[in-house]
């Protein structure tokens, strides 16, 4: 992966397309080289996260999560994390949520210099959805289910609640709730119900 101004320009382009609800994969970037799996932008909070796979289907494949924040009247790269491909489930009945990463907000440097204890936290999760899910609610934000059934969701929270996440609910195409997972839960309500039936 490249770094520096080219990387930040690339990420800003993805954020612009996500805000315009366009295809987030750049037309000029072959998917065999770099695939933008999903991008989420919370314009109200001024934060975004982009899920990228570098060299998919290659032994050198790496997943990257990049964070951006609206700061100083433009989108700025805040940080990123990389990992080898995980053992993510292929088939999901309704909802699968995996914590993935987080980073301190840029506002700490201007609002509270040298303070990392009170700075806001930008967090995200990877979400996989079953075929019957029409959209998900991340707190009170609605995100439509993509055709590939994988998405990333981002939020900003106080540093004190770094370990928590918003309530995530999967809704059917008719708007009925199919499952939900709370801020500190490890399994969603649909999975818990199926486990209880099997006991």
PDB file of N, CA and C in Angstrom, residues 55-142:
ATOM      1  N   UNK A  55      -4.669  -6.697  -2.548  1.00  0.00           N
ATOM      2  CA  UNK A  55      -4.331  -7.948  -3.212  1.00  0.00           C
ATOM      3  C   UNK A  55      -5.257  -9.101  -2.815  1.00  0.00           C
ATOM      4  N   UNK A  56      -6.574  -8.936  -3.020  1.00  0.00           N
ATOM      5  CA  UNK A  56      -7.483 -10.037  -2.679  1.00  0.00           C
ATOM      6  C   UNK A  56      -7.162 -11.281  -3.501  1.00  0.00           C
ATOM      7  N   UNK A  57      -7.416 -12.431  -2.923  1.00  0.00           N
ATOM      8  CA  UNK A  57      -7.164 -13.736  -3.549  1.00  0.00           C
ATOM      9  C   UNK A  57      -5.685 -13.981  -3.821  1.00  0.00           C
ATOM     10  N   UNK A  58      -4.839 -13.305  -3.068  1.00  0.00           N
ATOM     11  CA  UNK A  58      -3.393 -13.491  -3.205  1.00  0.00           C
ATOM     12  C   UNK A  58      -2.837 -13.926  -1.851  1.00  0.00           C
ATOM     13  N   UNK A  59      -1.727 -14.662  -1.825  1.00  0.00           N
ATOM     14  CA  UNK A  59      -1.111 -15.018  -0.538  1.00  0.00           C
ATOM     15  C   UNK A  59      -0.675 -13.785   0.254  1.00  0.00           C
ATOM     16  N   UNK A  60      -0.506 -12.661  -0.439  1.00  0.00           N
ATOM     17  CA  UNK A  60      -0.094 -11.418   0.234  1.00  0.00           C
ATOM     18  C   UNK A  60      -1.293 -10.550   0.625  1.00  0.00           C
ATOM     19  N   UNK A  61      -2.472 -11.105   0.578  1.00  0.00           N
ATOM     20  CA  UNK A  61      -3.678 -10.329   0.879  1.00  0.00           C
ATOM     21  C   UNK A  61      -3.624  -9.743   2.286  1.00  0.00           C
ATOM     22  N   UNK A  62      -4.021  -8.465   2.398  1.00  0.00           N
ATOM     23  CA  UNK A  62      -4.093  -7.774   3.688  1.00  0.00           C
ATOM     24  C   UNK A  62      -5.364  -6.952   3.722  1.00  0.00           C
ATOM     25  N   UNK A  63      -5.998  -6.914   4.895  1.00  0.00           N
ATOM     26  CA  UNK A  63      -7.158  -6.046   5.102  1.00  0.00           C
ATOM     27  C   UNK A  63      -6.702  -4.777   5.808  1.00  0.00           C
ATOM     28  N   UNK A  64      -7.273  -3.664   5.401  1.00  0.00           N
ATOM     29  CA  UNK A  64      -6.955  -2.377   5.999  1.00  0.00           C
ATOM     30  C   UNK A  64      -8.252  -1.670   6.373  1.00  0.00           C
ATOM     31  N   UNK A  65      -8.247  -1.018   7.509  1.00  0.00           N
ATOM     32  CA  UNK A  65      -9.331  -0.119   7.907  1.00  0.00           C
ATOM     33  C   UNK A  65      -8.709   1.264   8.033  1.00  0.00           C
ATOM     34  N   UNK A  66      -9.200   2.217   7.248  1.00  0.00           N
ATOM     35  CA  UNK A  66      -8.686   3.592   7.279  1.00  0.00           C
ATOM     36  C   UNK A  66      -9.746   4.499   7.877  1.00  0.00           C
ATOM     37  N   UNK A  67      -9.318   5.420   8.743  1.00  0.00           N
ATOM     38  CA  UNK A  67     -10.221   6.371   9.391  1.00  0.00           C
ATOM     39  C   UNK A  67      -9.952   7.782   8.876  1.00  0.00           C
ATOM     40  N   UNK A  68     -11.042   8.524   8.663  1.00  0.00           N
ATOM     41  CA  UNK A  68     -10.935   9.929   8.296  1.00  0.00           C
ATOM     42  C   UNK A  68     -11.846  10.739   9.207  1.00  0.00           C
ATOM     43  N   UNK A  69     -11.479  12.008   9.371  1.00  0.00           N
ATOM     44  CA  UNK A  69     -12.294  12.904  10.192  1.00  0.00           C
ATOM     45  C   UNK A  69     -12.371  14.269   9.516  1.00  0.00           C
ATOM     46  N   UNK A  70     -13.550  14.892   9.582  1.00  0.00           N
ATOM     47  CA  UNK A  70     -13.723  16.235   9.066  1.00  0.00           C
ATOM     48  C   UNK A  70     -13.078  17.190  10.064  1.00  0.00           C
ATOM     49  N   UNK A  71     -11.970  17.794   9.642  1.00  0.00           N
ATOM     50  CA  UNK A  71     -11.190  18.622  10.562  1.00  0.00           C
ATOM     51  C   UNK A  71     -10.502  19.709   9.745  1.00  0.00           C
ATOM     52  N   UNK A  72     -10.614  20.950  10.185  1.00  0.00           N
ATOM     53  CA  UNK A  72      -9.999  22.050   9.447  1.00  0.00           C
ATOM     54  C   UNK A  72     -10.613  22.251   8.079  1.00  0.00           C
ATOM     55  N   UNK A  73     -11.930  22.040   7.976  1.00  0.00           N
ATOM     56  CA  UNK A  73     -12.696  22.242   6.739  1.00  0.00           C
ATOM     57  C   UNK A  73     -12.354  21.262   5.621  1.00  0.00           C
ATOM     58  N   UNK A  74     -11.816  20.086   5.979  1.00  0.00           N
ATOM     59  CA  UNK A  74     -11.621  19.048   4.965  1.00  0.00           C
ATOM     60  C   UNK A  74     -11.478  17.692   5.651  1.00  0.00           C
ATOM     61  N   UNK A  75     -11.635  16.634   4.855  1.00  0.00           N
ATOM     62  CA  UNK A  75     -11.467  15.284   5.370  1.00  0.00           C
ATOM     63  C   UNK A  75      -9.984  14.988   5.510  1.00  0.00           C
ATOM     64  N   UNK A  76      -9.606  14.551   6.711  1.00  0.00           N
ATOM     65  CA  UNK A  76      -8.199  14.247   6.981  1.00  0.00           C
ATOM     66  C   UNK A  76      -8.051  12.797   7.426  1.00  0.00           C
ATOM     67  N   UNK A  77      -6.991  12.184   6.976  1.00  0.00           N
ATOM     68  CA  UNK A  77      -6.658  10.823   7.371  1.00  0.00           C
ATOM     69  C   UNK A  77      -6.221  10.836   8.832  1.00  0.00           C
ATOM     70  N   UNK A  78      -6.834   9.996   9.654  1.00  0.00           N
ATOM     71  CA  UNK A  78      -6.545   9.956  11.086  1.00  0.00           C
ATOM     72  C   UNK A  78      -5.619   8.787  11.429  1.00  0.00           C
ATOM     73  N   UNK A  79      -5.825   7.668  10.796  1.00  0.00           N
ATOM     74  CA  UNK A  79      -5.025   6.482  11.091  1.00  0.00           C
ATOM     75  C   UNK A  79      -5.606   5.271  10.404  1.00  0.00           C
ATOM     76  N   UNK A  80      -4.906   4.155  10.514  1.00  0.00           N
ATOM     77  CA  UNK A  80      -5.355   2.924   9.871  1.00  0.00           C
ATOM     78  C   UNK A  80      -4.820   1.726  10.626  1.00  0.00           C
ATOM     79  N   UNK A  81      -5.449   0.602  10.395  1.00  0.00           N
ATOM     80  CA  UNK A  81      -4.997  -0.660  10.944  1.00  0.00           C
ATOM     81  C   UNK A  81      -4.965  -1.689   9.830  1.00  0.00           C
ATOM     82  N   UNK A  82      -4.081  -2.653   9.923  1.00  0.00           N
ATOM     83  CA  UNK A  82      -3.972  -3.703   8.913  1.00  0.00           C
ATOM     84  C   UNK A  82      -3.956  -5.056   9.595  1.00  0.00           C
ATOM     85  N   UNK A  83      -4.454  -6.051   8.875  1.00  0.00           N
ATOM     86  CA  UNK A  83      -4.446  -7.407   9.410  1.00  0.00           C
ATOM     87  C   UNK A  83      -4.470  -8.396   8.268  1.00  0.00           C
ATOM     88  N   UNK A  84      -4.087  -9.627   8.564  1.00  0.00           N
ATOM     89  CA  UNK A  84      -4.231 -10.711   7.604  1.00  0.00           C
ATOM     90  C   UNK A  84      -5.699 -11.091   7.566  1.00  0.00           C
ATOM     91  N   UNK A  85      -6.130 -11.733   6.490  1.00  0.00           N
ATOM     92  CA  UNK A  85      -7.543 -12.124   6.420  1.00  0.00           C
ATOM     93  C   UNK A  85      -7.918 -13.022   7.582  1.00  0.00           C
ATOM     94  N   UNK A  86      -9.067 -12.754   8.163  1.00  0.00           N
ATOM     95  CA  UNK A  86      -9.512 -13.507   9.326  1.00  0.00           C
ATOM     96  C   UNK A  86     -10.348 -14.711   8.957  1.00  0.00           C
ATOM     97  N   UNK A  87     -10.921 -15.334   9.967  1.00  0.00           N
ATOM     98  CA  UNK A  87     -11.787 -16.490   9.757  1.00  0.00           C
ATOM     99  C   UNK A  87     -13.236 -16.055   9.771  1.00  0.00           C
ATOM    100  N   UNK A  88     -13.539 -15.024   8.991  1.00  0.00           N
ATOM    101  CA  UNK A  88     -14.885 -14.489   8.974  1.00  0.00           C
ATOM    102  C   UNK A  88     -15.863 -15.504   8.406  1.00  0.00           C
ATOM    103  N   UNK A  89     -17.075 -15.538   8.952  1.00  0.00           N
ATOM    104  CA  UNK A  89     -18.047 -16.506   8.463  1.00  0.00           C
ATOM    105  C   UNK A  89     -18.466 -16.205   7.030  1.00  0.00           C
ATOM    106  N   UNK A  90     -18.694 -17.282   6.261  1.00  0.00           N
ATOM    107  CA  UNK A  90     -19.123 -17.117   4.874  1.00  0.00           C
ATOM    108  C   UNK A  90     -20.627 -16.880   4.824  1.00  0.00           C
ATOM    109  N   UNK A  91     -21.372 -17.690   5.550  1.00  0.00           N
ATOM    110  CA  UNK A  91     -22.826 -17.560   5.565  1.00  0.00           C
ATOM    111  C   UNK A  91     -23.287 -17.040   6.921  1.00  0.00           C
ATOM    112  N   UNK A  92     -24.114 -16.016   6.895  1.00  0.00           N
ATOM    113  CA  UNK A  92     -24.659 -15.433   8.111  1.00  0.00           C
ATOM    114  C   UNK A  92     -26.173 -15.532   8.026  1.00  0.00           C
ATOM    115  N   UNK A  93     -26.809 -16.055   9.082  1.00  0.00           N
ATOM    116  CA  UNK A  93     -28.266 -16.177   9.064  1.00  0.00           C
ATOM    117  C   UNK A  93     -28.928 -14.806   9.071  1.00  0.00           C
ATOM    118  N   UNK A  94     -28.545 -13.948  10.020  1.00  0.00           N
ATOM    119  CA  UNK A  94     -29.150 -12.619  10.108  1.00  0.00           C
ATOM    120  C   UNK A  94     -28.093 -11.546  10.297  1.00  0.00           C
ATOM    121  N   UNK A  95     -27.328 -11.623  11.410  1.00  0.00           N
ATOM    122  CA  UNK A  95     -26.433 -10.533  11.769  1.00  0.00           C
ATOM    123  C   UNK A  95     -25.168 -11.067  12.425  1.00  0.00           C
ATOM    124  N   UNK A  96     -24.023 -10.623  11.938  1.00  0.00           N
ATOM    125  CA  UNK A  96     -22.741 -10.946  12.557  1.00  0.00           C
ATOM    126  C   UNK A  96     -21.952  -9.648  12.660  1.00  0.00           C
ATOM    127  N   UNK A  97     -21.533  -9.293  13.881  1.00  0.00           N
ATOM    128  CA  UNK A  97     -20.823  -8.039  14.120  1.00  0.00           C
ATOM    129  C   UNK A  97     -19.460  -8.362  14.700  1.00  0.00           C
ATOM    130  N   UNK A  98     -18.421  -7.823  14.075  1.00  0.00           N
ATOM    131  CA  UNK A  98     -17.050  -8.032  14.544  1.00  0.00           C
ATOM    132  C   UNK A  98     -16.410  -6.683  14.826  1.00  0.00           C
ATOM    133  N   UNK A  99     -15.944  -6.493  16.071  1.00  0.00           N
ATOM    134  CA  UNK A  99     -15.191  -5.273  16.378  1.00  0.00           C
ATOM    135  C   UNK A  99     -13.931  -5.281  15.544  1.00  0.00           C
ATOM    136  N   UNK A 100     -13.540  -4.105  15.045  1.00  0.00           N
ATOM    137  CA  UNK A 100     -12.350  -4.124  14.198  1.00  0.00           C
ATOM    138  C   UNK A 100     -11.294  -3.109  14.571  1.00  0.00           C
ATOM    139  N   UNK A 101     -11.642  -1.891  14.900  1.00  0.00           N
ATOM    140  CA  UNK A 101     -10.580  -0.916  15.139  1.00  0.00           C
ATOM    141  C   UNK A 101     -11.142   0.365  15.726  1.00  0.00           C
ATOM    142  N   UNK A 102     -10.221   1.262  16.066  1.00  0.00           N
ATOM    143  CA  UNK A 102     -10.585   2.581  16.554  1.00  0.00           C
ATOM    144  C   UNK A 102      -9.359   3.468  16.624  1.00  0.00           C
ATOM    145  N   UNK A 103      -9.602   4.766  16.731  1.00  0.00           N
ATOM    146  CA  UNK A 103      -8.503   5.730  16.761  1.00  0.00           C
ATOM    147  C   UNK A 103      -8.970   6.987  17.486  1.00  0.00           C
ATOM    148  N   UNK A 104      -8.023   7.707  18.082  1.00  0.00           N
ATOM    149  CA  UNK A 104      -8.365   8.965  18.746  1.00  0.00           C
ATOM    150  C   UNK A 104      -8.691  10.038  17.719  1.00  0.00           C
ATOM    151  N   UNK A 105      -9.645  10.880  18.054  1.00  0.00           N
ATOM    152  CA  UNK A 105     -10.055  11.982  17.191  1.00  0.00           C
ATOM    153  C   UNK A 105      -8.947  13.012  17.047  1.00  0.00           C
ATOM    154  N   UNK A 106      -8.907  13.672  15.887  1.00  0.00           N
ATOM    155  CA  UNK A 106      -7.943  14.750  15.649  1.00  0.00           C
ATOM    156  C   UNK A 106      -8.235  15.980  16.494  1.00  0.00           C
ATOM    157  N   UNK A 107      -9.477  16.140  16.948  1.00  0.00           N
ATOM    158  CA  UNK A 107      -9.849  17.351  17.690  1.00  0.00           C
ATOM    159  C   UNK A 107      -9.069  17.487  18.980  1.00  0.00           C
ATOM    160  N   UNK A 108      -8.459  16.406  19.452  1.00  0.00           N
ATOM    161  CA  UNK A 108      -7.688  16.495  20.699  1.00  0.00           C
ATOM    162  C   UNK A 108      -6.535  17.484  20.571  1.00  0.00           C
ATOM    163  N   UNK A 109      -5.964  17.623  19.356  1.00  0.00           N
ATOM    164  CA  UNK A 109      -4.792  18.477  19.209  1.00  0.00           C
ATOM    165  C   UNK A 109      -5.145  19.963  19.228  1.00  0.00           C
ATOM    166  N   UNK A 110      -6.369  20.302  18.823  1.00  0.00           N
ATOM    167  CA  UNK A 110      -6.730  21.720  18.815  1.00  0.00           C
ATOM    168  C   UNK A 110      -7.555  22.112  20.038  1.00  0.00           C
ATOM    169  N   UNK A 111      -8.444  21.213  20.463  1.00  0.00           N
ATOM    170  CA  UNK A 111      -9.315  21.550  21.594  1.00  0.00           C
ATOM    171  C   UNK A 111      -8.633  21.319  22.945  1.00  0.00           C
ATOM    172  N   UNK A 112      -7.925  20.222  23.046  1.00  0.00           N
ATOM    173  CA  UNK A 112      -7.296  19.851  24.312  1.00  0.00           C
ATOM    174  C   UNK A 112      -5.870  19.381  24.030  1.00  0.00           C
ATOM    175  N   UNK A 113      -4.940  20.305  23.817  1.00  0.00           N
ATOM    176  CA  UNK A 113      -3.580  19.904  23.460  1.00  0.00           C
ATOM    177  C   UNK A 113      -2.986  18.898  24.439  1.00  0.00           C
ATOM    178  N   UNK A 114      -2.343  17.888  23.860  1.00  0.00           N
ATOM    179  CA  UNK A 114      -1.641  16.832  24.601  1.00  0.00           C
ATOM    180  C   UNK A 114      -2.542  16.026  25.532  1.00  0.00           C
ATOM    181  N   UNK A 115      -3.857  16.079  25.317  1.00  0.00           N
ATOM    182  CA  UNK A 115      -4.752  15.325  26.191  1.00  0.00           C
ATOM    183  C   UNK A 115      -5.313  14.124  25.453  1.00  0.00           C
ATOM    184  N   UNK A 116      -4.898  12.934  25.859  1.00  0.00           N
ATOM    185  CA  UNK A 116      -5.475  11.739  25.259  1.00  0.00           C
ATOM    186  C   UNK A 116      -6.538  11.120  26.165  1.00  0.00           C
ATOM    187  N   UNK A 117      -6.640  11.601  27.363  1.00  0.00           N
ATOM    188  CA  UNK A 117      -7.616  11.016  28.288  1.00  0.00           C
ATOM    189  C   UNK A 117      -9.026  11.521  28.033  1.00  0.00           C
ATOM    190  N   UNK A 118      -9.168  12.706  27.471  1.00  0.00           N
ATOM    191  CA  UNK A 118     -10.500  13.258  27.243  1.00  0.00           C
ATOM    192  C   UNK A 118     -10.867  13.350  25.764  1.00  0.00           C
ATOM    193  N   UNK A 119      -9.966  12.946  24.875  1.00  0.00           N
ATOM    194  CA  UNK A 119     -10.243  13.026  23.436  1.00  0.00           C
ATOM    195  C   UNK A 119     -11.342  12.042  23.046  1.00  0.00           C
ATOM    196  N   UNK A 120     -12.100  12.408  22.024  1.00  0.00           N
ATOM    197  CA  UNK A 120     -13.144  11.511  21.508  1.00  0.00           C
ATOM    198  C   UNK A 120     -12.506  10.320  20.802  1.00  0.00           C
ATOM    199  N   UNK A 121     -13.288   9.262  20.676  1.00  0.00           N
ATOM    200  CA  UNK A 121     -12.830   8.019  20.066  1.00  0.00           C
ATOM    201  C   UNK A 121     -13.655   7.746  18.810  1.00  0.00           C
ATOM    202  N   UNK A 122     -12.977   7.395  17.718  1.00  0.00           N
ATOM    203  CA  UNK A 122     -13.653   6.994  16.481  1.00  0.00           C
ATOM    204  C   UNK A 122     -13.552   5.480  16.402  1.00  0.00           C
ATOM    205  N   UNK A 123     -14.686   4.821  16.419  1.00  0.00           N
ATOM    206  CA  UNK A 123     -14.707   3.360  16.396  1.00  0.00           C
ATOM    207  C   UNK A 123     -15.461   2.835  15.195  1.00  0.00           C
ATOM    208  N   UNK A 124     -15.270   1.549  14.927  1.00  0.00           N
ATOM    209  CA  UNK A 124     -16.007   0.929  13.820  1.00  0.00           C
ATOM    210  C   UNK A 124     -16.170  -0.562  14.065  1.00  0.00           C
ATOM    211  N   UNK A 125     -17.068  -1.149  13.324  1.00  0.00           N
ATOM    212  CA  UNK A 125     -17.272  -2.599  13.317  1.00  0.00           C
ATOM    213  C   UNK A 125     -17.475  -3.058  11.880  1.00  0.00           C
ATOM    214  N   UNK A 126     -17.129  -4.326  11.645  1.00  0.00           N
ATOM    215  CA  UNK A 126     -17.473  -4.977  10.380  1.00  0.00           C
ATOM    216  C   UNK A 126     -18.789  -5.710  10.617  1.00  0.00           C
ATOM    217  N   UNK A 127     -19.704  -5.568   9.700  1.00  0.00           N
ATOM    218  CA  UNK A 127     -21.025  -6.182   9.835  1.00  0.00           C
ATOM    219  C   UNK A 127     -21.288  -7.062   8.624  1.00  0.00           C
ATOM    220  N   UNK A 128     -21.747  -8.280   8.896  1.00  0.00           N
ATOM    221  CA  UNK A 128     -22.174  -9.186   7.825  1.00  0.00           C
ATOM    222  C   UNK A 128     -23.644  -9.491   8.031  1.00  0.00           C
ATOM    223  N   UNK A 129     -24.365  -9.540   6.926  1.00  0.00           N
ATOM    224  CA  UNK A 129     -25.824  -9.624   6.996  1.00  0.00           C
ATOM    225  C   UNK A 129     -26.361 -10.825   6.237  1.00  0.00           C
ATOM    226  N   UNK A 130     -27.458 -11.373   6.751  1.00  0.00           N
ATOM    227  CA  UNK A 130     -28.165 -12.442   6.059  1.00  0.00           C
ATOM    228  C   UNK A 130     -28.954 -11.896   4.885  1.00  0.00           C
ATOM    229  N   UNK A 131     -29.433 -12.786   4.057  1.00  0.00           N
ATOM    230  CA  UNK A 131     -30.146 -12.411   2.825  1.00  0.00           C
ATOM    231  C   UNK A 131     -31.456 -11.667   3.074  1.00  0.00           C
ATOM    232  N   UNK A 132     -32.092 -11.890   4.228  1.00  0.00           N
ATOM    233  CA  UNK A 132     -33.387 -11.263   4.482  1.00  0.00           C
ATOM    234  C   UNK A 132     -33.278  -9.852   5.043  1.00  0.00           C
ATOM    235  N   UNK A 133     -32.067  -9.393   5.325  1.00  0.00           N
ATOM    236  CA  UNK A 133     -31.882  -8.069   5.924  1.00  0.00           C
ATOM    237  C   UNK A 133     -31.919  -6.999   4.839  1.00  0.00           C
ATOM    238  N   UNK A 134     -32.773  -5.995   5.057  1.00  0.00           N
ATOM    239  CA  UNK A 134     -32.883  -4.887   4.112  1.00  0.00           C
ATOM    240  C   UNK A 134     -31.988  -3.725   4.471  1.00  0.00           C
ATOM    241  N   UNK A 135     -31.851  -3.457   5.764  1.00  0.00           N
ATOM    242  CA  UNK A 135     -30.958  -2.398   6.235  1.00  0.00           C
ATOM    243  C   UNK A 135     -30.646  -2.608   7.711  1.00  0.00           C
ATOM    244  N   UNK A 136     -29.647  -1.885   8.190  1.00  0.00           N
ATOM    245  CA  UNK A 136     -29.274  -1.949   9.597  1.00  0.00           C
ATOM    246  C   UNK A 136     -29.355  -0.551  10.194  1.00  0.00           C
ATOM    247  N   UNK A 137     -29.598  -0.513  11.484  1.00  0.00           N
ATOM    248  CA  UNK A 137     -29.559   0.730  12.234  1.00  0.00           C
ATOM    249  C   UNK A 137     -28.329   0.684  13.120  1.00  0.00           C
ATOM    250  N   UNK A 138     -27.485   1.697  12.982  1.00  0.00           N
ATOM    251  CA  UNK A 138     -26.312   1.849  13.833  1.00  0.00           C
ATOM    252  C   UNK A 138     -26.646   3.016  14.748  1.00  0.00           C
ATOM    253  N   UNK A 139     -27.103   2.722  15.970  1.00  0.00           N
ATOM    254  CA  UNK A 139     -27.691   3.777  16.790  1.00  0.00           C
ATOM    255  C   UNK A 139     -28.969   4.234  16.093  1.00  0.00           C
ATOM    256  N   UNK A 140     -29.028   5.507  15.700  1.00  0.00           N
ATOM    257  CA  UNK A 140     -30.203   5.989  14.970  1.00  0.00           C
ATOM    258  C   UNK A 140     -29.914   6.230  13.483  1.00  0.00           C
ATOM    259  N   UNK A 141     -28.723   5.826  13.027  1.00  0.00           N
ATOM    260  CA  UNK A 141     -28.373   5.970  11.608  1.00  0.00           C
ATOM    261  C   UNK A 141     -28.745   4.728  10.824  1.00  0.00           C
ATOM    262  N   UNK A 142     -29.346   4.923   9.666  1.00  0.00           N
ATOM    263  CA  UNK A 142     -29.758   3.803   8.819  1.00  0.00           C
ATOM    264  C   UNK A 142     -28.741   3.599   7.707  1.00  0.00           C
TER     265      UNK A 142
END
